[in-house]
Amino acid sequence: MHPSPPVHLARGGTSVVVDASTAGLPSILYWGPALGESPADELDALAAASVPQRVSGSIDIPARLTLIPQEAHGWQGTPGFTGQRGGGFLTPAFQLTHLTADDHQLTIEATDDDASLALRVQLTLTEAGLLRQRLAVTNTGADEYEVRSLLAFFPLPANAQEVLDHTGRHLRERSPQRHNLTTGSYHRESRRGRPGADATVLVAAGETAFGFERGQVHAAHTAWSGNHQYIVEQTPSGDKFLACGELLLPQEMALAPGATYTAPDAIGSWGDGLNELASRFHAEFRSRPEHPVRPRPVTLNTWEAVYFDHDLATLKALADRAAQVGIERYVLDDGWFSGRRDDTAGLGDWFIDGTVWPDGLTPLINHVRSLGMEFGLWFEPEMVNPDSKLARNHPEWIVQTPGRLPVAARQQQVLNLAIPDAYDYILTCIDDVLRTNDIAYIKWDHNRDLLEAADAISGAAVVHSNVLAVYRLMAELKERHPGLEIESCASGGARVDMGILRHTDRIWTSDCIDPIERLVNQKHTGLLVPPELMGMHVGGPRSHSTGRTHTLPFRAATAIFGHFGVEWDISGLSAEELGRLGSWINLHKRWRDVLHTGTTVHADLPDPSMDLRGVVASDKRSALYGYSLTGSSASYPPGRITFPGLDPATTYTIAPAAYDYEDQGQSGLAWVEAARNGAPLAMSGRILGAPGVQAPVLFPEQSVLIEVRAHTPERHHTP
């Protein structure tokens, strides 16, 4: 086909310029801040100015970073597509055959007639300014073709010098790590059958020392809940890019004639600082039709209160206290089903245990509902204990290499939901429990990584098919039970991605609710996920996962920004202690609408022991910030804190949201004292953003919440 002129996509403050004249497939020349009205001749000039020179020792036609870069066109970096048909055609040569575009979407079709393959690439700029890539390849040949990889490529600007991603473990997910972007390839993979506790929610690359408030940065995310890969690469010729997609196991994507493999959505964001980059993801979540619209119910989960000790009187007493402090949803965790007295047995036998619950769950559910709370229940549908009726009756439903079970984890194995009978069994079990009980919410757990993820009979890899089965199962349950909400829990936060969040209403951010750990975890989970979809709970005084002891204000202030809840045995609290907890719940409810619709911000403070984060209302008329001191400060008193995200021209008052913290200063702090006396100081958003105000003197591991509200001067009337 005749080469098309460059295409300019523009939406949501983002521009993408695509050159369709490059060899094979089009190339993204630019992705970043909106360019405004760019005349055609200027775009033509950009395309011409982007053509590299031939140099000594190189191929005759310098290769370009196209949408799917290919060795057949001279590309020698990571290829965009690999596959094989009987050992041949390892390097397809796709050629553009058709291109259509409008203001914010471009679709290309390409073929390789020799390899008998067809490719479709759709680029979309969303209303939030995200760049979404949808890739699909079809086998047009007469015999089977195995797809090995199909990756989406996002070009990086020349000033991208530093990479940010995440690592972690159970109880410490999404720990940030940084390194310089140097020549070569940096490759992150998940081979756990789910993203995993060590997974990164995105890979970002930007200017040296980019922060949350400033520094150009680009990032990519794979909207997929199974094996995946991320690549950051700089070639010897100077090309820099992010690439991401599904990681396919051998023969996992063997396409029959006429079959198509559609890769998971790959989604890119950019920003002047990580706050802006994250805000695009948050806006995208909030624009989805499936996004929760009602206020997120304050939740109590019973796990850390009772574990497996299910006693009706104890659980009813816990519900009484929950209602007393303003809890809106009560969730019964693990231990309610057949044979489940500990974690060694019962998974798969999803029937209410008559020995523990002789009258079923009805007495507890009725009690919870009579107190005005919703009732939720824990399931782990994708797992099975070998010590269960299900495993004994259907060992062929267990994911395994034929004849050999994988190494156990938490005394459990994985159910192959890609088997229709296994899928139907689990669907029927859960549906029966939901149909015969008043249950509004499922805590959906997934407590182990997949190993040797194969079909027990054929030996074929089953990670991809099981991810699709889980999506389908969740969707079908929601269709049968309108209004049902589902939480994605995966031994904490081991399955956090935009794929699972198309079907769930929040994620459990981590099994660790120690506030020191959660400050880091929630900050970096929030690069992708908005706060209303992040479960943040107040734990007991002593953390079950770290052994550290913290005050209620520190624990509550850390949790208050998200989908707020309690993970604590509150049945033995005194009236005074219950009152203090209730005041924090009431504070959350007063700010809930702002917290779950506003813009999340983090301040770049020079002292690493000082953390300031907040949410600014969409109209910028109010904001709630949390200032925490995580260790001893380098200066004493600690110096200034600043408040990002406010309107520079608006005048605001500033005051503690609650005085339930210990100020260690030996004299009063002027802005705190003014607020305490009913005359809070008023300053512009520009002043609060920089230079800011003096921070309170706190002990390490303490927090104070700060309310910022648009100032309305009193009007004085002439008598």
mmCIF file of N, CA, C and O in Angstrom, residues 267-316:
data_model
loop_
_atom_site.group_PDB
_atom_site.id
_atom_site.type_symbol
_atom_site.label_atom_id
_atom_site.label_comp_id
_atom_site.label_asym_id
_atom_site.label_seq_id
_atom_site.Cartn_x
_atom_site.Cartn_y
_atom_site.Cartn_z
ATOM 1 N N ILE A 267 -0.579 -0.962 28.509
ATOM 2 C CA ILE A 267 -1.066 0.385 28.762
ATOM 3 C C ILE A 267 0.088 1.256 29.244
ATOM 4 O O ILE A 267 0.794 0.907 30.193
ATOM 5 N N GLY A 268 0.264 2.385 28.580
ATOM 6 C CA GLY A 268 1.350 3.292 28.907
ATOM 7 C C GLY A 268 0.842 4.612 29.451
ATOM 8 O O GLY A 268 -0.196 5.123 29.026
ATOM 9 N N SER A 269 1.593 5.161 30.406
ATOM 10 C CA SER A 269 1.284 6.471 30.964
ATOM 11 C C SER A 269 2.565 7.285 31.026
ATOM 12 O O SER A 269 3.673 6.733 30.978
ATOM 13 N N TRP A 270 2.413 8.574 31.149
ATOM 14 C CA TRP A 270 3.560 9.470 31.299
ATOM 15 C C TRP A 270 3.152 10.590 32.247
ATOM 16 O O TRP A 270 1.968 10.776 32.553
ATOM 17 N N GLY A 271 4.127 11.345 32.717
ATOM 18 C CA GLY A 271 3.811 12.488 33.548
ATOM 19 C C GLY A 271 5.039 13.311 33.846
ATOM 20 O O GLY A 271 6.176 12.863 33.672
ATOM 21 N N ASP A 272 4.803 14.539 34.272
ATOM 22 C CA ASP A 272 5.866 15.338 34.870
ATOM 23 C C ASP A 272 5.857 14.974 36.346
ATOM 24 O O ASP A 272 5.219 15.619 37.172
ATOM 25 N N GLY A 273 6.521 13.884 36.662
ATOM 26 C CA GLY A 273 6.492 13.304 37.996
ATOM 27 C C GLY A 273 5.515 12.151 38.071
ATOM 28 O O GLY A 273 4.585 12.032 37.269
ATOM 29 N N LEU A 274 5.735 11.292 39.045
ATOM 30 C CA LEU A 274 4.915 10.089 39.192
ATOM 31 C C LEU A 274 3.492 10.403 39.631
ATOM 32 O O LEU A 274 2.575 9.611 39.373
ATOM 33 N N ASN A 275 3.264 11.541 40.325
ATOM 34 C CA ASN A 275 1.893 11.902 40.677
ATOM 35 C C ASN A 275 1.028 12.027 39.426
ATOM 36 O O ASN A 275 -0.096 11.497 39.379
ATOM 37 N N GLU A 276 1.527 12.737 38.436
ATOM 38 C CA GLU A 276 0.751 12.923 37.205
ATOM 39 C C GLU A 276 0.613 11.615 36.447
ATOM 40 O O GLU A 276 -0.460 11.296 35.915
ATOM 41 N N LEU A 277 1.694 10.820 36.391
ATOM 42 C CA LEU A 277 1.633 9.528 35.716
ATOM 43 C C LEU A 277 0.557 8.641 36.344
ATOM 44 O O LEU A 277 -0.260 8.032 35.647
ATOM 45 N N ALA A 278 0.538 8.572 37.684
ATOM 46 C CA ALA A 278 -0.443 7.730 38.381
ATOM 47 C C ALA A 278 -1.856 8.260 38.198
ATOM 48 O O ALA A 278 -2.809 7.481 38.112
ATOM 49 N N SER A 279 -2.000 9.587 38.149
ATOM 50 C CA SER A 279 -3.345 10.157 38.040
ATOM 51 C C SER A 279 -4.032 9.728 36.754
ATOM 52 O O SER A 279 -5.256 9.628 36.708
ATOM 53 N N ARG A 280 -3.271 9.456 35.711
ATOM 54 C CA ARG A 280 -3.876 8.982 34.451
ATOM 55 C C ARG A 280 -4.442 7.571 34.631
ATOM 56 O O ARG A 280 -5.537 7.266 34.163
ATOM 57 N N PHE A 281 -3.687 6.704 35.306
ATOM 58 C CA PHE A 281 -4.220 5.372 35.593
ATOM 59 C C PHE A 281 -5.477 5.462 36.464
ATOM 60 O O PHE A 281 -6.468 4.774 36.217
ATOM 61 N N HIS A 282 -5.438 6.318 37.480
ATOM 62 C CA HIS A 282 -6.592 6.449 38.369
ATOM 63 C C HIS A 282 -7.818 6.946 37.610
ATOM 64 O O HIS A 282 -8.933 6.437 37.808
ATOM 65 N N ALA A 283 -7.618 7.940 36.744
ATOM 66 C CA ALA A 283 -8.744 8.450 35.956
ATOM 67 C C ALA A 283 -9.299 7.377 35.034
ATOM 68 O O ALA A 283 -10.516 7.287 34.809
ATOM 69 N N GLU A 284 -8.424 6.535 34.512
ATOM 70 C CA GLU A 284 -8.875 5.447 33.641
ATOM 71 C C GLU A 284 -9.743 4.462 34.413
ATOM 72 O O GLU A 284 -10.811 4.056 33.945
ATOM 73 N N PHE A 285 -9.305 4.054 35.592
ATOM 74 C CA PHE A 285 -10.121 3.161 36.419
ATOM 75 C C PHE A 285 -11.496 3.768 36.677
ATOM 76 O O PHE A 285 -12.529 3.094 36.571
ATOM 77 N N ARG A 286 -11.519 5.039 37.030
ATOM 78 C CA ARG A 286 -12.766 5.681 37.420
ATOM 79 C C ARG A 286 -13.717 5.902 36.254
ATOM 80 O O ARG A 286 -14.905 6.149 36.469
ATOM 81 N N SER A 287 -13.210 5.822 35.035
ATOM 82 C CA SER A 287 -14.073 6.006 33.866
ATOM 83 C C SER A 287 -14.716 4.708 33.394
ATOM 84 O O SER A 287 -15.592 4.726 32.530
ATOM 85 N N ARG A 288 -14.312 3.569 33.962
ATOM 86 C CA ARG A 288 -14.840 2.280 33.514
ATOM 87 C C ARG A 288 -16.277 2.100 33.995
ATOM 88 O O ARG A 288 -16.622 2.494 35.109
ATOM 89 N N PRO A 289 -17.116 1.473 33.191
ATOM 90 C CA PRO A 289 -18.501 1.257 33.636
ATOM 91 C C PRO A 289 -18.607 0.339 34.847
ATOM 92 O O PRO A 289 -19.569 0.431 35.610
ATOM 93 N N GLU A 290 -17.621 -0.541 35.056
ATOM 94 C CA GLU A 290 -17.684 -1.473 36.189
ATOM 95 C C GLU A 290 -17.098 -0.892 37.474
ATOM 96 O O GLU A 290 -17.111 -1.554 38.518
ATOM 97 N N HIS A 291 -16.599 0.334 37.427
ATOM 98 C CA HIS A 291 -15.980 0.909 38.621
ATOM 99 C C HIS A 291 -17.034 1.146 39.698
ATOM 100 O O HIS A 291 -18.123 1.635 39.411
ATOM 101 N N PRO A 292 -16.742 0.778 40.963
ATOM 102 C CA PRO A 292 -17.731 0.998 42.028
ATOM 103 C C PRO A 292 -18.124 2.470 42.127
ATOM 104 O O PRO A 292 -17.258 3.357 42.068
ATOM 105 N N VAL A 293 -19.416 2.719 42.281
ATOM 106 C CA VAL A 293 -19.900 4.098 42.350
ATOM 107 C C VAL A 293 -20.440 4.450 43.732
ATOM 108 O O VAL A 293 -20.461 5.620 44.107
ATOM 109 N N ARG A 294 -20.886 3.459 44.511
ATOM 110 C CA ARG A 294 -21.395 3.782 45.845
ATOM 111 C C ARG A 294 -20.227 3.919 46.813
ATOM 112 O O ARG A 294 -19.121 3.420 46.552
ATOM 113 N N PRO A 295 -20.433 4.608 47.933
ATOM 114 C CA PRO A 295 -19.337 4.736 48.899
ATOM 115 C C PRO A 295 -18.791 3.376 49.317
ATOM 116 O O PRO A 295 -19.543 2.429 49.537
ATOM 117 N N ARG A 296 -17.472 3.290 49.404
ATOM 118 C CA ARG A 296 -16.826 2.020 49.755
ATOM 119 C C ARG A 296 -17.116 1.699 51.221
ATOM 120 O O ARG A 296 -16.692 2.436 52.116
ATOM 121 N N PRO A 297 -17.816 0.586 51.505
ATOM 122 C CA PRO A 297 -18.198 0.283 52.886
ATOM 123 C C PRO A 297 -16.983 0.030 53.786
ATOM 124 O O PRO A 297 -16.068 -0.717 53.422
ATOM 125 N N VAL A 298 -16.976 0.673 54.940
ATOM 126 C CA VAL A 298 -15.944 0.383 55.941
ATOM 127 C C VAL A 298 -16.105 -1.080 56.359
ATOM 128 O O VAL A 298 -17.203 -1.524 56.714
ATOM 129 N N THR A 299 -15.012 -1.828 56.298
ATOM 130 C CA THR A 299 -15.066 -3.294 56.383
ATOM 131 C C THR A 299 -14.333 -3.806 57.613
ATOM 132 O O THR A 299 -13.247 -3.322 57.945
ATOM 133 N N LEU A 300 -14.922 -4.799 58.279
ATOM 134 C CA LEU A 300 -14.198 -5.561 59.290
ATOM 135 C C LEU A 300 -14.005 -6.976 58.764
ATOM 136 O O LEU A 300 -14.964 -7.634 58.351
ATOM 137 N N ASN A 301 -12.764 -7.436 58.753
ATOM 138 C CA ASN A 301 -12.454 -8.811 58.368
ATOM 139 C C ASN A 301 -12.040 -9.582 59.621
ATOM 140 O O ASN A 301 -11.298 -9.072 60.455
ATOM 141 N N THR A 302 -12.527 -10.814 59.747
ATOM 142 C CA THR A 302 -12.362 -11.551 61.001
ATOM 143 C C THR A 302 -11.038 -12.287 61.131
ATOM 144 O O THR A 302 -10.757 -12.845 62.198
ATOM 145 N N TRP A 303 -10.205 -12.330 60.088
ATOM 146 C CA TRP A 303 -9.056 -13.233 60.093
ATOM 147 C C TRP A 303 -8.134 -13.017 61.287
ATOM 148 O O TRP A 303 -7.884 -13.929 62.085
ATOM 149 N N GLU A 304 -7.624 -11.814 61.466
ATOM 150 C CA GLU A 304 -6.667 -11.598 62.550
ATOM 151 C C GLU A 304 -7.350 -11.516 63.913
ATOM 152 O O GLU A 304 -6.671 -11.455 64.939
ATOM 153 N N ALA A 305 -8.688 -11.543 63.919
ATOM 154 C CA ALA A 305 -9.421 -11.542 65.189
ATOM 155 C C ALA A 305 -9.618 -12.951 65.728
ATOM 156 O O ALA A 305 -9.459 -13.196 66.935
ATOM 157 N N VAL A 306 -9.969 -13.911 64.837
ATOM 158 C CA VAL A 306 -10.304 -15.259 65.325
ATOM 159 C C VAL A 306 -9.567 -16.375 64.597
ATOM 160 O O VAL A 306 -9.584 -17.523 65.041
ATOM 161 N N TYR A 307 -8.937 -16.092 63.458
ATOM 162 C CA TYR A 307 -8.328 -17.120 62.624
ATOM 163 C C TYR A 307 -9.336 -18.247 62.356
ATOM 164 O O TYR A 307 -10.449 -17.976 61.917
ATOM 165 N N PHE A 308 -8.985 -19.508 62.649
ATOM 166 C CA PHE A 308 -9.890 -20.624 62.340
ATOM 167 C C PHE A 308 -10.888 -20.924 63.477
ATOM 168 O O PHE A 308 -11.690 -21.850 63.352
ATOM 169 N N ASP A 309 -10.851 -20.168 64.549
ATOM 170 C CA ASP A 309 -11.701 -20.443 65.705
ATOM 171 C C ASP A 309 -13.082 -19.838 65.479
ATOM 172 O O ASP A 309 -13.381 -18.731 65.936
ATOM 173 N N HIS A 310 -13.938 -20.568 64.776
ATOM 174 C CA HIS A 310 -15.266 -20.074 64.447
ATOM 175 C C HIS A 310 -16.265 -20.485 65.527
ATOM 176 O O HIS A 310 -16.711 -21.628 65.588
ATOM 177 N N ASP A 311 -16.585 -19.530 66.366
ATOM 178 C CA ASP A 311 -17.551 -19.731 67.450
ATOM 179 C C ASP A 311 -18.632 -18.673 67.287
ATOM 180 O O ASP A 311 -18.327 -17.469 67.216
ATOM 181 N N LEU A 312 -19.883 -19.098 67.202
ATOM 182 C CA LEU A 312 -20.971 -18.178 66.895
ATOM 183 C C LEU A 312 -21.049 -17.044 67.907
ATOM 184 O O LEU A 312 -21.186 -15.871 67.530
ATOM 185 N N ALA A 313 -20.980 -17.361 69.193
ATOM 186 C CA ALA A 313 -21.102 -16.314 70.213
ATOM 187 C C ALA A 313 -19.977 -15.287 70.085
ATOM 188 O O ALA A 313 -20.205 -14.070 70.192
ATOM 189 N N THR A 314 -18.753 -15.778 69.842
ATOM 190 C CA THR A 314 -17.608 -14.875 69.690
ATOM 191 C C THR A 314 -17.783 -13.981 68.474
ATOM 192 O O THR A 314 -17.534 -12.761 68.524
ATOM 193 N N LEU A 315 -18.201 -14.575 67.362
ATOM 194 C CA LEU A 315 -18.348 -13.814 66.126
ATOM 195 C C LEU A 315 -19.504 -12.820 66.203
ATOM 196 O O LEU A 315 -19.429 -11.727 65.631
ATOM 197 N N LYS A 316 -20.563 -13.183 66.907
ATOM 198 C CA LYS A 316 -21.673 -12.235 67.091
ATOM 199 C C LYS A 316 -21.240 -11.067 67.974
ATOM 200 O O LYS A 316 -21.594 -9.910 67.708
#
